[in-house]
Amino acid sequence: MQDDMSISFFGAIGGFLWWLASNVFGAFYNIGYAVTHPELWLDWLTWAGTPEDKASVMRFVYYGGSVEFFFVVFTTLLVLTGLGIYYRGFMWAMVRGLEGFANTLGRFFAWAGLLMVLQQIIIVFMQRVFARPDMSFGLGIALEKDISWFAEELKLYNALVVCFCVTYTFVQGGHVRVDLIYAGISHRAKRVVDMVGALIFMMPMAVITWMYGWYFLWRHLIVPKPSASDQLDRLVMKARALRWNVETIGFSPNGFNGYFLFKILLVAFAGLVFLHAVAFFYRSLLEYIEGEESEGKYLDKDTLGEGEEAYEGAH
């Protein structure tokens, strides 16, 4: 009985390793096939309503949350990590590129906070001073909606700041930290903690959020509604009856009706967090290898200007 259990255990381990290896090596084929056959999954971008377009949509939906896509990303990271360890300058270039992308995106969308404040002020004036039930913005063809629509739209600005500034805030060191042991340990021990945190917490959280958010998004854009349990052939069969059904239902009769945008932002948030988890892992690894003198190397942090150092980090 004990021998049977040990055999089944090692058989399960062997089966898992074979599954892992086959998916990793299969990722190279999948990348090549996707690049050489873009018409199978990108035709829907030039939507003409043909059966080929509909099947292309379903393929795109399937692959965006599939095991194949996961291993394409996983294998790509393995290759890039291997190259980065061998050519350290290449890994620093990836860190600088990903952190620069996070900073650029965050600095741009941070202005949504100002738009949110200005729009709220206009709403208050229109309601309390001019007693108007609606508002109109634009030149030529204006956007004219009930004031409650613009009031609920403020949530979108807030979501833009949260989703697109999350990695920027991480680069700037602005997230709240609960430090119990981190400050008192050595430089290399800190880098180990950072690497483990990126691999164990940031990346899995981003992957799980992507998996749920991807299908959550598409269930509010098309019918028949796709399911995470559907295989590719079943989704392609569903494509025969496919039509766009973009969610336009608000919480109130005249309220904001673009809530599908929040589903898109959820997917974008997961992708950005995953990319920055990669950048954070690479930076921690490089700082571990190169020692304490490399801490903060190439880090582009905002500053209030010369002479304002005492105020930085206190706002």
CSV table of C-alpha atoms in Angstrom, one decimal:
chain,number,residue,atom,x,y,z
A,1,MET,CA,0.0,0.0,0.0
A,2,GLN,CA,2.8,2.4,0.9
A,3,ASP,CA,4.7,1.5,-2.3
A,4,ASP,CA,1.6,2.3,-4.3
A,5,MET,CA,1.3,5.7,-2.6
A,6,SER,CA,4.9,6.5,-3.3
A,7,ILE,CA,4.6,5.5,-6.9
A,8,SER,CA,1.5,7.6,-7.4
A,9,PHE,CA,3.2,10.6,-5.7
A,10,PHE,CA,6.3,10.4,-7.9
A,11,GLY,CA,4.0,9.7,-10.9
A,12,ALA,CA,2.1,12.9,-10.2
A,13,ILE,CA,5.4,14.9,-9.8
A,14,GLY,CA,6.6,13.4,-13.1
A,15,GLY,CA,3.3,14.2,-14.8
A,16,PHE,CA,3.5,17.8,-13.6
A,17,LEU,CA,7.1,18.2,-14.8
A,18,TRP,CA,6.1,16.8,-18.2
A,19,TRP,CA,3.1,19.1,-18.4
A,20,LEU,CA,5.3,22.1,-17.4
A,21,ALA,CA,8.1,21.3,-19.9
A,22,SER,CA,5.7,20.6,-22.8
A,23,ASN,CA,4.0,23.9,-22.2
A,24,VAL,CA,7.2,25.8,-22.0
A,25,PHE,CA,8.6,24.4,-25.2
A,26,GLY,CA,5.2,24.6,-26.8
A,27,ALA,CA,5.2,28.4,-26.1
A,28,PHE,CA,7.9,28.9,-28.8
A,29,TYR,CA,5.6,27.3,-31.4
A,30,ASN,CA,2.6,29.3,-30.1
A,31,ILE,CA,4.5,32.6,-30.4
A,32,GLY,CA,5.6,31.8,-33.9
A,33,TYR,CA,2.2,30.6,-35.0
A,34,ALA,CA,0.5,33.8,-33.6
A,35,VAL,CA,3.0,36.1,-35.3
A,36,THR,CA,2.7,34.3,-38.7
A,37,HIS,CA,-1.1,34.0,-38.5
A,38,PRO,CA,-2.4,37.3,-37.1
A,39,GLU,CA,-5.5,37.1,-39.3
A,40,LEU,CA,-6.8,34.2,-37.1
A,41,TRP,CA,-7.1,36.4,-33.9
A,42,LEU,CA,-6.8,40.1,-35.1
A,43,ASP,CA,-9.2,40.3,-38.0
A,44,TRP,CA,-11.9,41.6,-35.6
A,45,LEU,CA,-10.0,44.9,-35.3
A,46,THR,CA,-11.3,45.7,-38.8
A,47,TRP,CA,-14.8,44.5,-37.9
A,48,ALA,CA,-17.0,43.8,-40.9
A,49,GLY,CA,-19.4,41.3,-39.3
A,50,THR,CA,-18.2,38.3,-41.3
A,51,PRO,CA,-18.1,34.8,-39.8
A,52,GLU,CA,-14.2,35.1,-39.9
A,53,ASP,CA,-14.4,38.3,-37.8
A,54,LYS,CA,-16.6,36.7,-35.3
A,55,ALA,CA,-14.4,33.6,-35.0
A,56,SER,CA,-11.4,35.9,-34.6
A,57,VAL,CA,-13.1,37.7,-31.7
A,58,MET,CA,-13.6,34.4,-29.9
A,59,ARG,CA,-10.1,33.3,-30.5
A,60,PHE,CA,-8.8,36.5,-29.1
A,61,VAL,CA,-11.1,36.1,-26.0
A,62,TYR,CA,-9.9,32.5,-25.5
A,63,TYR,CA,-6.2,33.2,-25.9
A,64,GLY,CA,-6.2,36.3,-23.7
A,65,GLY,CA,-7.1,34.1,-20.6
A,66,SER,CA,-5.6,30.8,-21.7
A,67,VAL,CA,-2.9,28.5,-20.4
A,68,GLU,CA,-1.1,29.0,-23.7
A,69,PHE,CA,-0.9,32.7,-23.2
A,70,PHE,CA,0.3,32.3,-19.6
A,71,PHE,CA,3.2,30.1,-20.8
A,72,VAL,CA,4.0,32.4,-23.7
A,73,VAL,CA,4.5,35.2,-21.1
A,74,PHE,CA,6.2,32.8,-18.6
A,75,THR,CA,8.7,31.5,-21.3
A,76,THR,CA,9.4,35.0,-22.6
A,77,LEU,CA,10.3,36.1,-19.0
A,78,LEU,CA,12.6,33.0,-18.6
A,79,VAL,CA,14.4,33.9,-21.8
A,80,LEU,CA,14.7,37.6,-20.9
A,81,THR,CA,15.9,36.8,-17.4
A,82,GLY,CA,18.5,34.4,-18.8
A,83,LEU,CA,19.7,37.1,-21.2
A,84,GLY,CA,19.7,39.7,-18.5
A,85,ILE,CA,21.8,37.7,-16.1
A,86,TYR,CA,24.3,37.1,-18.9
A,87,TYR,CA,24.2,40.7,-20.1
A,88,ARG,CA,23.6,42.8,-17.0
A,89,GLY,CA,23.3,46.0,-19.0
A,90,PHE,CA,20.4,44.4,-20.9
A,91,MET,CA,18.6,43.8,-17.6
A,92,TRP,CA,19.2,47.3,-16.4
A,93,ALA,CA,17.8,48.5,-19.8
A,94,MET,CA,14.6,46.5,-19.1
A,95,VAL,CA,14.3,48.0,-15.6
A,96,ARG,CA,14.8,51.5,-16.9
A,97,GLY,CA,12.3,50.9,-19.7
A,98,LEU,CA,9.6,49.5,-17.5
A,99,GLU,CA,10.1,52.0,-14.7
A,100,GLY,CA,10.1,54.8,-17.3
A,101,PHE,CA,6.9,53.5,-18.8
A,102,ALA,CA,5.3,53.4,-15.3
A,103,ASN,CA,6.5,57.0,-14.6
A,104,THR,CA,5.3,58.4,-17.9
A,105,LEU,CA,1.9,56.8,-17.7
A,106,GLY,CA,1.4,57.8,-14.0
A,107,ARG,CA,2.5,61.4,-14.5
A,108,PHE,CA,0.1,61.8,-17.4
A,109,PHE,CA,-3.0,60.2,-15.8
A,110,ALA,CA,-2.3,62.0,-12.5
A,111,TRP,CA,-3.9,65.0,-14.2
A,112,ALA,CA,-7.2,63.1,-14.0
A,113,GLY,CA,-7.3,64.1,-10.4
A,114,LEU,CA,-7.3,67.8,-11.3
A,115,LEU,CA,-10.0,67.2,-13.9
A,116,MET,CA,-12.1,65.4,-11.2
A,117,VAL,CA,-11.8,68.4,-8.9
A,118,LEU,CA,-12.6,71.0,-11.7
A,119,GLN,CA,-15.6,69.0,-12.9
A,120,GLN,CA,-16.9,68.7,-9.3
A,121,ILE,CA,-16.7,72.4,-8.9
A,122,ILE,CA,-18.6,73.0,-12.1
A,123,ILE,CA,-21.3,70.5,-11.0
A,124,VAL,CA,-21.8,72.4,-7.7
A,125,PHE,CA,-22.0,75.7,-9.5
A,126,MET,CA,-24.5,74.4,-12.1
A,127,GLN,CA,-26.7,72.8,-9.5
A,128,ARG,CA,-26.6,75.4,-6.6
A,129,VAL,CA,-26.0,78.6,-8.4
A,130,PHE,CA,-27.6,78.2,-11.9
A,131,ALA,CA,-30.1,75.5,-10.9
A,132,ARG,CA,-29.5,73.6,-14.2
A,133,PRO,CA,-30.5,69.9,-14.5
A,134,ASP,CA,-28.1,69.3,-17.3
A,135,MET,CA,-24.7,70.2,-18.7
A,136,SER,CA,-23.1,70.5,-22.2
A,137,PHE,CA,-19.4,70.3,-23.1
A,138,GLY,CA,-17.7,70.5,-26.5
A,139,LEU,CA,-17.5,72.4,-29.7
A,140,GLY,CA,-19.7,71.6,-32.6
A,141,ILE,CA,-21.3,68.3,-31.5
A,142,ALA,CA,-21.5,68.8,-27.8
A,143,LEU,CA,-21.7,66.2,-25.1
A,144,GLU,CA,-25.0,67.0,-23.4
A,145,LYS,CA,-26.0,64.9,-20.4
A,146,ASP,CA,-27.9,65.1,-17.1
A,147,ILE,CA,-25.9,66.5,-14.2
A,148,SER,CA,-26.2,63.1,-12.5
A,149,TRP,CA,-24.3,61.6,-15.5
A,150,PHE,CA,-21.4,63.9,-15.0
A,151,ALA,CA,-21.5,63.4,-11.2
A,152,GLU,CA,-21.2,59.6,-11.5
A,153,GLU,CA,-18.5,60.0,-14.2
A,154,LEU,CA,-16.2,61.3,-11.5
A,155,LYS,CA,-15.7,57.7,-10.5
A,156,LEU,CA,-14.0,57.1,-13.9
A,157,TYR,CA,-11.4,59.8,-13.1
A,158,ASN,CA,-10.8,58.2,-9.8
A,159,ALA,CA,-10.4,54.8,-11.5
A,160,LEU,CA,-8.0,56.2,-14.0
A,161,VAL,CA,-5.8,57.6,-11.2
A,162,VAL,CA,-5.9,54.3,-9.3
A,163,CYS,CA,-5.3,52.0,-12.3
A,164,PHE,CA,-2.7,53.9,-14.3
A,165,CYS,CA,-0.8,55.5,-11.4
A,166,VAL,CA,-0.4,52.4,-9.2
A,167,THR,CA,3.0,51.4,-10.7
A,168,TYR,CA,4.1,55.1,-10.8
A,169,THR,CA,3.4,55.4,-7.1
A,170,PHE,CA,5.4,52.2,-6.5
A,171,VAL,CA,8.4,53.6,-8.4
A,172,GLN,CA,8.2,56.7,-6.3
A,173,GLY,CA,8.0,54.8,-3.1
A,174,GLY,CA,4.5,56.2,-2.3
A,175,HIS,CA,2.6,53.1,-1.2
A,176,VAL,CA,2.0,52.6,2.5
A,177,ARG,CA,4.4,50.0,4.0
A,178,VAL,CA,4.1,48.1,7.3
A,179,ASP,CA,7.7,47.6,8.3
A,180,LEU,CA,8.3,45.0,11.1
A,181,ILE,CA,11.7,43.7,10.2
A,182,TYR,CA,12.7,45.2,6.8
A,183,ALA,CA,14.5,48.3,8.0
A,184,GLY,CA,16.8,46.4,10.3
A,185,ILE,CA,18.1,43.7,7.9
A,186,SER,CA,21.1,43.9,5.6
A,187,HIS,CA,21.1,45.2,2.0
A,188,ARG,CA,21.2,41.8,0.4
A,189,ALA,CA,18.5,40.4,2.8
A,190,LYS,CA,16.2,43.3,1.8
A,191,ARG,CA,16.7,42.4,-1.9
A,192,VAL,CA,15.8,38.8,-1.2
A,193,VAL,CA,12.6,39.9,0.6
A,194,ASP,CA,11.8,42.2,-2.4
A,195,MET,CA,12.4,39.3,-4.9
A,196,VAL,CA,10.3,36.9,-2.9
A,197,GLY,CA,7.6,39.5,-2.6
A,198,ALA,CA,7.5,40.1,-6.3
A,199,LEU,CA,7.4,36.4,-7.2
A,200,ILE,CA,5.0,35.2,-4.4
A,201,PHE,CA,2.7,38.2,-4.0
A,202,MET,CA,2.7,40.7,-6.9
A,203,MET,CA,2.9,38.4,-9.9
A,204,PRO,CA,0.3,35.8,-8.7
A,205,MET,CA,-2.1,38.6,-7.6
A,206,ALA,CA,-1.8,40.2,-11.0
A,207,VAL,CA,-2.3,36.9,-12.9
A,208,ILE,CA,-5.4,36.0,-10.8
A,209,THR,CA,-6.8,39.5,-11.3
A,210,TRP,CA,-6.2,39.3,-15.1
A,211,MET,CA,-7.9,35.9,-15.3
A,212,TYR,CA,-11.0,37.0,-13.6
A,213,GLY,CA,-11.0,40.5,-15.1
A,214,TRP,CA,-10.5,39.3,-18.7
A,215,TYR,CA,-13.6,37.2,-18.9
A,216,PHE,CA,-15.5,39.7,-16.7
A,217,LEU,CA,-14.7,42.3,-19.3
A,218,TRP,CA,-15.8,40.3,-22.3
A,219,ARG,CA,-19.0,39.1,-20.7
A,220,HIS,CA,-20.1,42.8,-20.7
A,221,LEU,CA,-19.1,43.4,-24.4
A,222,ILE,CA,-20.4,40.4,-26.4
A,223,VAL,CA,-23.1,37.8,-26.5
A,224,PRO,CA,-23.1,34.8,-26.2
A,225,LYS,CA,-21.2,35.4,-23.0
A,226,PRO,CA,-17.8,33.6,-22.9
A,227,SER,CA,-16.8,31.5,-19.9
A,228,ALA,CA,-13.4,30.7,-18.5
A,229,SER,CA,-14.2,27.0,-18.7
A,230,ASP,CA,-15.0,27.1,-22.4
A,231,GLN,CA,-12.5,25.5,-24.8
A,232,LEU,CA,-11.5,27.1,-28.0
A,233,ASP,CA,-13.7,24.9,-30.2
A,234,ARG,CA,-16.7,25.7,-28.1
A,235,LEU,CA,-16.1,29.4,-28.3
A,236,VAL,CA,-15.6,29.2,-32.1
A,237,MET,CA,-19.0,27.5,-32.3
A,238,LYS,CA,-20.5,30.3,-30.2
A,239,ALA,CA,-19.1,32.8,-32.7
A,240,ARG,CA,-21.9,31.9,-35.1
A,241,ALA,CA,-24.3,33.8,-32.9
A,242,LEU,CA,-21.9,36.5,-31.8
A,243,ARG,CA,-22.9,40.1,-31.7
A,244,TRP,CA,-21.6,43.2,-29.8
A,245,ASN,CA,-23.6,44.0,-26.7
A,246,VAL,CA,-21.6,46.7,-24.9
A,247,GLU,CA,-22.9,47.4,-21.4
A,248,THR,CA,-24.6,50.7,-21.2
A,249,ILE,CA,-26.7,50.3,-18.0
A,250,GLY,CA,-26.2,52.9,-15.3
A,251,PHE,CA,-27.0,52.8,-11.6
A,252,SER,CA,-29.6,55.5,-12.0
A,253,PRO,CA,-31.9,56.4,-15.0
A,254,ASN,CA,-29.8,59.4,-16.1
A,255,GLY,CA,-26.6,58.3,-14.6
A,256,PHE,CA,-23.2,57.4,-16.1
A,257,ASN,CA,-23.6,54.5,-18.5
A,258,GLY,CA,-20.0,53.7,-19.5
A,259,TYR,CA,-19.3,51.1,-16.8
A,260,PHE,CA,-17.7,48.7,-19.3
A,261,LEU,CA,-14.7,51.2,-19.1
A,262,PHE,CA,-14.1,50.1,-15.5
A,263,LYS,CA,-13.7,46.5,-16.7
A,264,ILE,CA,-11.1,47.6,-19.3
A,265,LEU,CA,-9.3,49.5,-16.5
A,266,LEU,CA,-9.3,46.4,-14.3
A,267,VAL,CA,-7.5,44.4,-17.0
A,268,ALA,CA,-5.1,47.3,-17.6
A,269,PHE,CA,-4.4,47.5,-13.9
A,270,ALA,CA,-3.5,43.8,-13.7
A,271,GLY,CA,-1.2,44.0,-16.7
A,272,LEU,CA,0.6,47.1,-15.4
A,273,VAL,CA,1.1,45.5,-11.9
A,274,PHE,CA,2.5,42.3,-13.5
A,275,LEU,CA,4.9,44.3,-15.7
A,276,HIS,CA,6.1,46.3,-12.7
A,277,ALA,CA,6.5,43.1,-10.7
A,278,VAL,CA,9.0,42.0,-13.4
A,279,ALA,CA,10.8,45.4,-13.2
A,280,PHE,CA,10.9,45.2,-9.4
A,281,PHE,CA,12.2,41.7,-9.4
A,282,TYR,CA,14.9,42.6,-11.9
A,283,ARG,CA,16.0,45.7,-10.0
A,284,SER,CA,16.1,43.7,-6.7
A,285,LEU,CA,18.2,41.0,-8.4
A,286,LEU,CA,20.6,43.5,-9.9
A,287,GLU,CA,21.0,45.3,-6.6
A,288,TYR,CA,21.6,42.0,-4.8
A,289,ILE,CA,24.3,41.1,-7.3
A,290,GLU,CA,26.0,44.5,-7.5
A,291,GLY,CA,25.9,45.3,-3.8
A,292,GLU,CA,24.8,48.3,-1.8
A,293,GLU,CA,26.3,50.9,-4.1
A,294,SER,CA,23.8,50.1,-6.8
A,295,GLU,CA,20.8,50.8,-4.6
A,296,GLY,CA,18.5,53.3,-6.4
A,297,LYS,CA,20.6,53.1,-9.6
A,298,TYR,CA,18.9,54.8,-12.5
A,299,LEU,CA,15.8,55.4,-10.3
A,300,ASP,CA,13.8,58.4,-11.7
A,301,LYS,CA,12.1,59.8,-8.7
A,302,ASP,CA,10.1,63.1,-8.7
A,303,THR,CA,11.5,66.1,-6.8
A,304,LEU,CA,10.0,69.4,-5.7
A,305,GLY,CA,13.2,71.2,-6.8
A,306,GLU,CA,16.4,72.3,-5.2
A,307,GLY,CA,16.1,73.3,-1.6
A,308,GLU,CA,12.8,71.4,-1.1
A,309,GLU,CA,14.4,68.1,-0.1
A,310,ALA,CA,13.1,68.3,3.5
A,311,TYR,CA,9.5,68.4,2.3
A,312,GLU,CA,9.7,65.4,-0.1
A,313,GLY,CA,8.0,62.3,1.2
A,314,ALA,CA,5.9,64.4,3.6
A,315,HIS,CA,3.0,65.1,1.3
